[in-house]
Amino acid sequence: MLSRRSLVATAAAGVAALALTACSTGPTAEASADPTTASSVGVDKDAFPTTIKHAFGETTISAEPKRVATVGWNDADVVVSLGVLPVGATKITWGGNAQGSTDWFDAGVAKIDATAQIARYDDTAGIPVEEIAATKPDLILGVNSGITKEDYDKLSKIAPTVAYPGQAWGTSWEDSVKLVGQALGRNSKATAVSAETNKAIDDAVAKYPQIKGKSAAWAWFTPTDLSVVSLYTSNDLRPQILRRFGMVDAPTVATLSKGNTQFSANLSAEKSSTLAADALIFYVDDPKQVDQLKAHPLLGQIPALKTNHYVASADNATALTMSSPSPLSMPVALEKFLPKIASAVDGTPAQ
């Protein structure tokens, strides 16, 4: 599996020393009662069979799936937003709650079946094929994931598997809703969910007109190597959602993203002064780490750090709503993270 989650875990391990890192996605138990996928919404007429094209070919789903397992970080969120309960989902090891889930996912599940138990499997070391197989799925979704062709081949032997349509980790929440809606035979519901979520975004962003057209860069710093500033490229979901909020990629981000199919790129710390952005967002474990960055002879030259136009995000659960946005997590992002961005643009640091 492409190691975006591993990158987060590695950086998080050193965050107590200084740093700042990123990423990942939720009631649940390690062992599940293994129920057949529950649903509160019926399928569209003539929804099946349906064929979905993706990065590794195409997958035909002949009938309504009854046991859906997910491997994409926010795929389980999308499934639940469409009124369906998965039998298995990835354990949330960064930004999740004590159950390896998220509060918004748990709330969504409770609306469908408050007694449901959903198997959670840890993908930190790679796709846990055997654990996924144990849920006996008839459909596996990796619409927003980093599964490799080898992973896909293994999963496809268990059940029809749908991978991401373009780049790994780069499927927007809207495309995820559309693809998952097709896979579940709920295209009408998917259209309605997308429309409702987009209205919520538009209504929230309208409260912060100062961010429209402003440039943003989302970064992380590795304590063992402060010779670089690591930046999420235009492909990543964080810059994607910032653009949806009406912002634009900072010039350096746009430049590093050209011809780059990866979700991140490095900028030499010696070029810190060139990282112009109206707002800089990065991860911290402790507010004191900001002082350390500001005092660094090179990193301290980042313009947004010098002028206090930044978000030093220490709340991983809230930050998760931006790194893995979904219809379920969006209300949290709009309520808790969007105001931080506006504050940063105004020149008042936020955490």
mmCIF file of C-alpha atoms in Angstrom:
data_model
loop_
_atom_site.group_PDB
_atom_site.id
_atom_site.type_symbol
_atom_site.label_atom_id
_atom_site.label_comp_id
_atom_site.label_asym_id
_atom_site.label_seq_id
_atom_site.Cartn_x
_atom_site.Cartn_y
_atom_site.Cartn_z
ATOM 1 C CA MET A 1 0.000 0.000 0.000
ATOM 2 C CA LEU A 2 1.288 3.470 -0.812
ATOM 3 C CA SER A 3 2.492 4.748 2.502
ATOM 4 C CA ARG A 4 0.691 7.961 3.253
ATOM 5 C CA ARG A 5 -0.584 6.512 6.547
ATOM 6 C CA SER A 6 2.898 5.208 7.376
ATOM 7 C CA LEU A 7 4.320 8.660 6.812
ATOM 8 C CA VAL A 8 1.880 10.035 9.359
ATOM 9 C CA ALA A 9 2.708 7.408 11.929
ATOM 10 C CA THR A 10 6.446 7.940 11.499
ATOM 11 C CA ALA A 11 6.236 11.690 11.899
ATOM 12 C CA ALA A 12 3.807 11.381 14.791
ATOM 13 C CA ALA A 13 6.282 9.199 16.623
ATOM 14 C CA GLY A 14 8.691 12.100 16.764
ATOM 15 C CA VAL A 15 6.183 14.870 17.315
ATOM 16 C CA ALA A 16 6.896 15.104 21.021
ATOM 17 C CA ALA A 17 10.411 16.211 20.146
ATOM 18 C CA LEU A 18 9.195 19.084 18.028
ATOM 19 C CA ALA A 19 7.084 18.170 15.258
ATOM 20 C CA LEU A 20 4.230 18.238 13.149
ATOM 21 C CA THR A 21 2.769 15.627 10.924
ATOM 22 C CA ALA A 22 -0.332 14.448 9.225
ATOM 23 C CA CYS A 23 -3.180 12.243 8.282
ATOM 24 C CA SER A 24 -5.813 9.521 8.309
ATOM 25 C CA THR A 25 -9.733 7.918 9.155
ATOM 26 C CA GLY A 26 -14.754 5.227 12.106
ATOM 27 C CA PRO A 27 -18.777 2.496 16.839
ATOM 28 C CA THR A 28 -16.948 -0.317 16.725
ATOM 29 C CA ALA A 29 -15.145 -3.232 18.190
ATOM 30 C CA GLU A 30 -12.053 -5.185 17.246
ATOM 31 C CA ALA A 31 -14.336 -8.165 16.837
ATOM 32 C CA SER A 32 -17.652 -7.673 15.171
ATOM 33 C CA ALA A 33 -21.028 -9.228 15.569
ATOM 34 C CA ASP A 34 -20.576 -9.458 11.799
ATOM 35 C CA PRO A 35 -24.035 -8.325 10.750
ATOM 36 C CA THR A 36 -25.175 -8.210 7.181
ATOM 37 C CA THR A 37 -24.748 -4.675 5.922
ATOM 38 C CA ALA A 38 -27.705 -2.674 7.216
ATOM 39 C CA SER A 39 -29.403 -0.026 5.117
ATOM 40 C CA SER A 40 -31.890 2.760 5.662
ATOM 41 C CA VAL A 41 -32.193 3.628 1.970
ATOM 42 C CA GLY A 42 -33.429 1.529 -0.934
ATOM 43 C CA VAL A 43 -31.526 1.069 -4.183
ATOM 44 C CA ASP A 44 -32.434 2.907 -7.362
ATOM 45 C CA LYS A 45 -34.469 1.102 -9.973
ATOM 46 C CA ASP A 46 -32.300 -0.687 -12.557
ATOM 47 C CA ALA A 47 -29.164 0.180 -10.547
ATOM 48 C CA PHE A 48 -27.617 -3.230 -11.241
ATOM 49 C CA PRO A 49 -25.626 -4.546 -12.886
ATOM 50 C CA THR A 50 -23.219 -1.617 -12.913
ATOM 51 C CA THR A 51 -19.602 -1.345 -14.043
ATOM 52 C CA ILE A 52 -17.164 1.101 -12.449
ATOM 53 C CA LYS A 53 -13.873 2.112 -14.065
ATOM 54 C CA HIS A 54 -10.894 2.762 -11.798
ATOM 55 C CA ALA A 55 -7.087 2.862 -11.748
ATOM 56 C CA PHE A 56 -6.726 -0.919 -12.086
ATOM 57 C CA GLY A 57 -9.384 -1.554 -14.710
ATOM 58 C CA GLU A 58 -13.078 -1.931 -14.144
ATOM 59 C CA THR A 59 -15.312 -3.776 -11.703
ATOM 60 C CA THR A 60 -18.805 -5.063 -12.381
ATOM 61 C CA ILE A 61 -21.255 -5.314 -9.504
ATOM 62 C CA SER A 62 -24.115 -7.587 -10.509
ATOM 63 C CA ALA A 63 -26.519 -7.066 -7.614
ATOM 64 C CA GLU A 64 -27.035 -4.938 -4.513
ATOM 65 C CA PRO A 65 -24.113 -5.517 -2.124
ATOM 66 C CA LYS A 66 -25.162 -6.869 1.242
ATOM 67 C CA ARG A 67 -21.774 -6.950 2.993
ATOM 68 C CA VAL A 68 -19.573 -3.956 2.232
ATOM 69 C CA ALA A 69 -16.019 -3.663 3.556
ATOM 70 C CA THR A 70 -13.956 -0.510 3.106
ATOM 71 C CA VAL A 71 -10.212 0.134 2.925
ATOM 72 C CA GLY A 72 -10.255 3.802 1.935
ATOM 73 C CA TRP A 73 -9.780 6.276 4.770
ATOM 74 C CA ASN A 74 -13.136 7.995 4.355
ATOM 75 C CA ASP A 75 -14.940 5.343 2.313
ATOM 76 C CA ALA A 76 -16.768 4.095 5.414
ATOM 77 C CA ASP A 77 -17.997 7.641 6.075
ATOM 78 C CA VAL A 78 -19.373 7.866 2.566
ATOM 79 C CA VAL A 79 -21.079 4.478 2.819
ATOM 80 C CA VAL A 80 -22.845 5.535 6.028
ATOM 81 C CA SER A 81 -23.793 8.930 4.573
ATOM 82 C CA LEU A 82 -25.704 6.994 1.907
ATOM 83 C CA GLY A 83 -27.654 5.109 4.543
ATOM 84 C CA VAL A 84 -25.669 1.854 4.522
ATOM 85 C CA LEU A 85 -23.624 0.223 7.298
ATOM 86 C CA PRO A 86 -20.368 -1.498 6.299
ATOM 87 C CA VAL A 87 -19.370 -4.790 7.896
ATOM 88 C CA GLY A 88 -15.754 -3.677 8.172
ATOM 89 C CA ALA A 89 -13.701 -0.488 7.985
ATOM 90 C CA THR A 90 -10.180 0.780 8.523
ATOM 91 C CA LYS A 91 -9.220 1.509 12.126
ATOM 92 C CA ILE A 92 -8.588 5.195 12.714
ATOM 93 C CA THR A 93 -5.140 5.353 14.297
ATOM 94 C CA TRP A 94 -4.591 9.121 13.839
ATOM 95 C CA GLY A 95 -7.289 11.537 14.962
ATOM 96 C CA GLY A 96 -9.703 8.776 15.905
ATOM 97 C CA ASN A 97 -11.496 8.136 19.186
ATOM 98 C CA ALA A 98 -10.844 5.424 21.778
ATOM 99 C CA GLN A 99 -12.786 2.901 19.701
ATOM 100 C CA GLY A 100 -10.606 3.422 16.634
ATOM 101 C CA SER A 101 -13.493 5.265 15.021
ATOM 102 C CA THR A 102 -14.586 8.910 14.824
ATOM 103 C CA ASP A 103 -17.399 10.651 16.640
ATOM 104 C CA TRP A 104 -19.092 11.705 13.395
ATOM 105 C CA PHE A 105 -18.977 8.179 12.007
ATOM 106 C CA ASP A 106 -20.398 6.757 15.227
ATOM 107 C CA ALA A 107 -23.208 9.319 15.166
ATOM 108 C CA GLY A 108 -24.015 8.406 11.567
ATOM 109 C CA VAL A 109 -24.067 4.713 12.390
ATOM 110 C CA ALA A 110 -26.342 5.294 15.387
ATOM 111 C CA LYS A 111 -28.931 6.938 13.147
ATOM 112 C CA ILE A 112 -29.163 3.725 11.137
ATOM 113 C CA ASP A 113 -28.678 1.117 13.865
ATOM 114 C CA ALA A 114 -27.572 2.118 17.351
ATOM 115 C CA THR A 115 -26.682 -1.493 18.190
ATOM 116 C CA ALA A 116 -24.452 -2.094 15.178
ATOM 117 C CA GLN A 117 -20.908 -3.355 15.649
ATOM 118 C CA ILE A 118 -18.488 -2.857 12.779
ATOM 119 C CA ALA A 119 -15.174 -4.695 12.510
ATOM 120 C CA ARG A 120 -12.126 -2.431 12.559
ATOM 121 C CA TYR A 121 -8.809 -3.532 11.048
ATOM 122 C CA ASP A 122 -5.501 -1.700 11.319
ATOM 123 C CA ASP A 123 -3.794 -0.919 7.997
ATOM 124 C CA THR A 124 -0.679 0.732 9.485
ATOM 125 C CA ALA A 125 1.517 -2.111 8.227
ATOM 126 C CA GLY A 126 -0.412 -2.560 4.976
ATOM 127 C CA ILE A 127 -3.758 -3.862 3.816
ATOM 128 C CA PRO A 128 -4.874 -6.570 6.307
ATOM 129 C CA VAL A 129 -6.208 -8.962 3.696
ATOM 130 C CA GLU A 130 -7.053 -11.805 6.080
ATOM 131 C CA GLU A 131 -8.978 -9.547 8.452
ATOM 132 C CA ILE A 132 -10.930 -8.089 5.576
ATOM 133 C CA ALA A 133 -11.697 -11.568 4.273
ATOM 134 C CA ALA A 134 -12.967 -12.515 7.732
ATOM 135 C CA THR A 135 -15.804 -9.996 7.377
ATOM 136 C CA LYS A 136 -17.048 -12.034 4.377
ATOM 137 C CA PRO A 137 -17.663 -9.024 2.137
ATOM 138 C CA ASP A 138 -19.416 -9.130 -1.198
ATOM 139 C CA LEU A 139 -17.959 -5.707 -2.100
ATOM 140 C CA ILE A 140 -14.709 -3.982 -1.098
ATOM 141 C CA LEU A 141 -14.307 -0.241 -1.516
ATOM 142 C CA GLY A 142 -10.925 1.488 -1.796
ATOM 143 C CA VAL A 143 -12.184 4.574 -3.582
ATOM 144 C CA ASN A 144 -9.988 6.949 -1.573
ATOM 145 C CA SER A 145 -7.025 4.771 -0.676
ATOM 146 C CA GLY A 146 -3.477 3.901 -1.613
ATOM 147 C CA ILE A 147 -3.924 0.239 -2.484
ATOM 148 C CA THR A 148 -1.420 -1.101 -4.997
ATOM 149 C CA LYS A 149 -2.115 -3.377 -7.936
ATOM 150 C CA GLU A 150 -0.905 -6.272 -5.782
ATOM 151 C CA ASP A 151 -3.328 -5.273 -3.014
ATOM 152 C CA TYR A 152 -6.109 -4.959 -5.550
ATOM 153 C CA ASP A 153 -5.466 -8.409 -6.980
ATOM 154 C CA LYS A 154 -5.554 -9.976 -3.504
ATOM 155 C CA LEU A 155 -8.719 -8.154 -2.510
ATOM 156 C CA SER A 156 -10.435 -8.991 -5.783
ATOM 157 C CA LYS A 157 -10.068 -12.665 -4.966
ATOM 158 C CA ILE A 158 -12.201 -12.027 -1.886
ATOM 159 C CA ALA A 159 -14.907 -9.887 -3.492
ATOM 160 C CA PRO A 160 -15.413 -7.359 -6.303
ATOM 161 C CA THR A 161 -13.163 -4.425 -5.444
ATOM 162 C CA VAL A 162 -13.397 -0.792 -6.511
ATOM 163 C CA ALA A 163 -10.162 1.217 -6.373
ATOM 164 C CA TYR A 164 -9.574 4.953 -6.783
ATOM 165 C CA PRO A 165 -10.416 6.494 -10.187
ATOM 166 C CA GLY A 166 -7.196 8.471 -10.635
ATOM 167 C CA GLN A 167 -4.333 9.038 -8.243
ATOM 168 C CA ALA A 168 -3.883 7.236 -4.944
ATOM 169 C CA TRP A 169 -5.172 9.274 -1.986
ATOM 170 C CA GLY A 170 -6.495 11.899 -4.381
ATOM 171 C CA THR A 171 -10.208 11.156 -4.737
ATOM 172 C CA SER A 172 -12.270 14.184 -3.762
ATOM 173 C CA TRP A 173 -15.155 13.695 -1.373
ATOM 174 C CA GLU A 174 -17.594 14.500 -4.197
ATOM 175 C CA ASP A 175 -16.120 11.871 -6.514
ATOM 176 C CA SER A 176 -16.115 9.410 -3.619
ATOM 177 C CA VAL A 177 -19.811 9.996 -3.015
ATOM 178 C CA LYS A 178 -20.558 9.551 -6.705
ATOM 179 C CA LEU A 179 -18.563 6.324 -7.086
ATOM 180 C CA VAL A 180 -19.746 4.756 -3.850
ATOM 181 C CA GLY A 181 -23.298 5.742 -4.708
ATOM 182 C CA GLN A 182 -22.970 3.904 -8.004
ATOM 183 C CA ALA A 183 -21.439 0.845 -6.331
ATOM 184 C CA LEU A 184 -24.261 0.687 -3.796
ATOM 185 C CA GLY A 185 -26.996 1.381 -6.323
ATOM 186 C CA ARG A 186 -27.874 4.650 -4.631
ATOM 187 C CA ASN A 187 -27.109 7.274 -7.258
ATOM 188 C CA SER A 188 -30.132 9.383 -6.329
ATOM 189 C CA LYS A 189 -29.159 9.424 -2.679
ATOM 190 C CA ALA A 190 -25.570 10.283 -3.623
ATOM 191 C CA THR A 191 -26.728 13.271 -5.655
ATOM 192 C CA ALA A 192 -28.834 14.493 -2.751
ATOM 193 C CA VAL A 193 -26.014 14.040 -0.216
ATOM 194 C CA SER A 194 -23.549 15.945 -2.405
ATOM 195 C CA ALA A 195 -26.019 18.786 -2.913
ATOM 196 C CA GLU A 196 -26.725 19.025 0.823
ATOM 197 C CA THR A 197 -23.019 18.988 1.688
ATOM 198 C CA ASN A 198 -22.135 21.595 -0.914
ATOM 199 C CA LYS A 199 -24.881 23.886 0.384
ATOM 200 C CA ALA A 200 -23.495 23.533 3.890
ATOM 201 C CA ILE A 201 -20.034 24.454 2.596
ATOM 202 C CA ASP A 202 -21.318 27.475 0.677
ATOM 203 C CA ASP A 203 -23.348 28.724 3.649
ATOM 204 C CA ALA A 204 -20.385 28.371 6.019
ATOM 205 C CA VAL A 205 -17.796 29.916 3.699
ATOM 206 C CA ALA A 206 -20.090 32.898 3.120
ATOM 207 C CA LYS A 207 -19.498 33.844 6.766
ATOM 208 C CA TYR A 208 -15.788 34.308 6.071
ATOM 209 C CA PRO A 209 -15.481 36.371 2.877
ATOM 210 C CA GLN A 210 -11.901 37.313 3.759
ATOM 211 C CA ILE A 211 -10.589 33.881 2.734
ATOM 212 C CA LYS A 212 -11.881 34.012 -0.846
ATOM 213 C CA GLY A 213 -8.993 34.060 -3.318
ATOM 214 C CA LYS A 214 -6.371 33.923 -0.572
ATOM 215 C CA SER A 215 -3.407 31.588 -1.012
ATOM 216 C CA ALA A 216 -2.756 28.667 1.317
ATOM 217 C CA ALA A 217 -0.044 26.109 1.960
ATOM 218 C CA TRP A 218 -0.424 23.034 4.154
ATOM 219 C CA ALA A 219 2.870 21.772 5.538
ATOM 220 C CA TRP A 220 4.487 19.493 8.056
ATOM 221 C CA PHE A 221 7.887 19.517 9.691
ATOM 222 C CA THR A 222 9.929 16.441 10.575
ATOM 223 C CA PRO A 223 11.914 16.853 13.810
ATOM 224 C CA THR A 224 14.756 14.645 12.651
ATOM 225 C CA ASP A 225 15.212 16.599 9.428
ATOM 226 C CA LEU A 226 14.515 20.320 9.587
ATOM 227 C CA SER A 227 16.417 20.861 6.365
ATOM 228 C CA VAL A 228 13.146 20.764 4.431
ATOM 229 C CA VAL A 229 9.571 21.982 4.577
ATOM 230 C CA SER A 230 7.232 19.201 3.457
ATOM 231 C CA LEU A 231 4.198 20.478 1.574
ATOM 232 C CA TYR A 232 1.023 18.750 0.448
ATOM 233 C CA THR A 233 0.617 19.085 -3.291
ATOM 234 C CA SER A 234 -2.474 20.093 -5.217
ATOM 235 C CA ASN A 235 -3.366 16.399 -5.517
ATOM 236 C CA ASP A 236 -3.876 15.955 -1.790
ATOM 237 C CA LEU A 237 -7.280 16.235 -0.151
ATOM 238 C CA ARG A 238 -6.195 19.089 2.144
ATOM 239 C CA PRO A 239 -5.405 21.570 -0.635
ATOM 240 C CA GLN A 240 -8.475 20.244 -2.471
ATOM 241 C CA ILE A 241 -10.831 21.192 0.335
ATOM 242 C CA LEU A 242 -9.086 24.538 0.839
ATOM 243 C CA ARG A 243 -9.750 25.298 -2.822
ATOM 244 C CA ARG A 244 -13.370 24.265 -2.335
ATOM 245 C CA PHE A 245 -13.513 26.861 0.426
ATOM 246 C CA GLY A 246 -12.523 29.476 -2.165
ATOM 247 C CA MET A 247 -8.780 29.621 -1.541
ATOM 248 C CA VAL A 248 -5.978 29.006 -4.034
ATOM 249 C CA ASP A 249 -2.749 27.047 -3.823
ATOM 250 C CA ALA A 250 0.230 29.109 -2.708
ATOM 251 C CA PRO A 251 2.598 29.755 -5.648
ATOM 252 C CA THR A 252 5.249 27.391 -4.242
ATOM 253 C CA VAL A 253 2.674 24.627 -3.832
ATOM 254 C CA ALA A 254 1.450 25.137 -7.385
ATOM 255 C CA THR A 255 5.009 24.989 -8.718
ATOM 256 C CA LEU A 256 5.946 21.846 -6.782
ATOM 257 C CA SER A 257 2.702 20.190 -7.899
ATOM 258 C CA LYS A 258 3.341 20.551 -11.624
ATOM 259 C CA GLY A 259 3.990 17.127 -13.116
ATOM 260 C CA ASN A 260 3.990 15.636 -9.609
ATOM 261 C CA THR A 261 1.629 12.712 -9.062
ATOM 262 C CA GLN A 262 2.553 12.392 -5.371
ATOM 263 C CA PHE A 263 0.607 13.883 -2.460
ATOM 264 C CA SER A 264 3.628 15.754 -1.090
ATOM 265 C CA ALA A 265 6.860 17.499 -2.077
ATOM 266 C CA ASN A 266 9.779 19.016 -0.207
ATOM 267 C CA LEU A 267 11.053 22.573 -0.215
ATOM 268 C CA SER A 268 14.575 23.194 1.001
ATOM 269 C CA ALA A 269 14.636 25.078 4.296
ATOM 270 C CA GLU A 270 17.114 27.432 2.621
ATOM 271 C CA LYS A 271 14.204 28.570 0.442
ATOM 272 C CA SER A 272 11.824 29.135 3.366
ATOM 273 C CA SER A 273 11.581 32.856 2.634
ATOM 274 C CA THR A 274 10.059 32.055 -0.775
ATOM 275 C CA LEU A 275 7.098 30.180 0.704
ATOM 276 C CA ALA A 276 4.644 33.024 0.285
ATOM 277 C CA ALA A 277 1.107 32.269 1.453
ATOM 278 C CA ASP A 278 -1.763 34.210 2.986
ATOM 279 C CA ALA A 279 -2.231 31.293 5.356
ATOM 280 C CA LEU A 280 0.117 28.483 6.405
ATOM 281 C CA ILE A 281 -1.312 25.389 8.064
ATOM 282 C CA PHE A 282 0.815 22.801 9.826
ATOM 283 C CA TYR A 283 0.643 20.246 12.637
ATOM 284 C CA VAL A 284 1.999 20.595 16.166
ATOM 285 C CA ASP A 285 1.875 18.520 19.319
ATOM 286 C CA ASP A 286 2.518 21.439 21.639
ATOM 287 C CA PRO A 287 2.088 25.210 21.105
ATOM 288 C CA LYS A 288 5.698 25.689 22.220
ATOM 289 C CA GLN A 289 6.807 24.006 19.025
ATOM 290 C CA VAL A 290 5.732 27.113 17.119
ATOM 291 C CA ASP A 291 8.265 29.146 19.076
ATOM 292 C CA GLN A 292 10.941 26.626 18.139
ATOM 293 C CA LEU A 293 10.068 26.926 14.474
ATOM 294 C CA LYS A 294 10.060 30.701 14.618
ATOM 295 C CA ALA A 295 13.474 30.638 16.259
ATOM 296 C CA HIS A 296 14.945 28.342 13.618
ATOM 297 C CA PRO A 297 17.404 30.313 11.455
ATOM 298 C CA LEU A 298 15.908 29.068 8.194
ATOM 299 C CA LEU A 299 12.353 27.890 8.888
ATOM 300 C CA GLY A 300 11.749 31.036 10.871
ATOM 301 C CA GLN A 301 11.970 32.957 7.582
ATOM 302 C CA ILE A 302 8.691 31.498 6.317
ATOM 303 C CA PRO A 303 6.647 34.689 5.737
ATOM 304 C CA ALA A 304 3.413 33.437 7.326
ATOM 305 C CA LEU A 305 5.291 32.382 10.453
ATOM 306 C CA LYS A 306 6.901 35.797 10.761
ATOM 307 C CA THR A 307 3.595 37.646 10.280
ATOM 308 C CA ASN A 308 1.365 35.302 12.330
ATOM 309 C CA HIS A 309 -0.762 34.143 9.422
ATOM 310 C CA TYR A 310 -0.859 30.482 10.398
ATOM 311 C CA VAL A 311 -2.808 27.603 11.910
ATOM 312 C CA ALA A 312 -0.678 25.417 14.171
ATOM 313 C CA SER A 313 -3.072 22.484 14.375
ATOM 314 C CA ALA A 314 -2.824 20.486 17.598
ATOM 315 C CA ASP A 315 -6.305 18.906 17.437
ATOM 316 C CA ASN A 316 -5.837 15.796 15.304
ATOM 317 C CA ALA A 317 -9.521 14.828 15.372
ATOM 318 C CA THR A 318 -10.558 18.178 13.918
ATOM 319 C CA ALA A 319 -7.669 18.161 11.442
ATOM 320 C CA LEU A 320 -8.792 14.727 10.257
ATOM 321 C CA THR A 321 -11.956 16.320 8.870
ATOM 322 C CA MET A 322 -9.732 18.216 6.433
ATOM 323 C CA SER A 323 -7.337 15.417 5.496
ATOM 324 C CA SER A 324 -10.170 12.919 4.931
ATOM 325 C CA PRO A 325 -13.246 15.060 4.265
ATOM 326 C CA SER A 326 -16.634 13.414 3.866
ATOM 327 C CA PRO A 327 -20.306 14.318 4.158
ATOM 328 C CA LEU A 328 -20.208 13.055 7.769
ATOM 329 C CA SER A 329 -17.111 14.979 8.832
ATOM 330 C CA MET A 330 -17.826 18.173 6.902
ATOM 331 C CA PRO A 331 -20.038 19.767 9.596
ATOM 332 C CA VAL A 332 -17.139 19.442 12.045
ATOM 333 C CA ALA A 333 -14.681 20.917 9.538
ATOM 334 C CA LEU A 334 -16.973 23.863 8.889
ATOM 335 C CA GLU A 335 -17.673 24.515 12.556
ATOM 336 C CA LYS A 336 -14.201 24.004 13.987
ATOM 337 C CA PHE A 337 -11.515 24.274 11.289
ATOM 338 C CA LEU A 338 -12.854 26.864 8.875
ATOM 339 C CA PRO A 339 -12.835 29.623 11.539
ATOM 340 C CA LYS A 340 -9.169 28.842 12.231
ATOM 341 C CA ILE A 341 -8.334 29.412 8.572
ATOM 342 C CA ALA A 342 -10.154 32.740 8.582
ATOM 343 C CA SER A 343 -8.321 33.763 11.745
ATOM 344 C CA ALA A 344 -4.974 32.925 10.134
ATOM 345 C CA VAL A 345 -5.826 34.992 7.070
ATOM 346 C CA ASP A 346 -6.671 37.887 9.388
ATOM 347 C CA GLY A 347 -3.248 37.612 11.051
ATOM 348 C CA THR A 348 -4.342 36.009 14.303
ATOM 349 C CA PRO A 349 -2.670 32.617 14.790
ATOM 350 C CA ALA A 350 -4.961 29.672 15.492
ATOM 351 C CA GLN A 351 -4.420 26.206 16.907
#
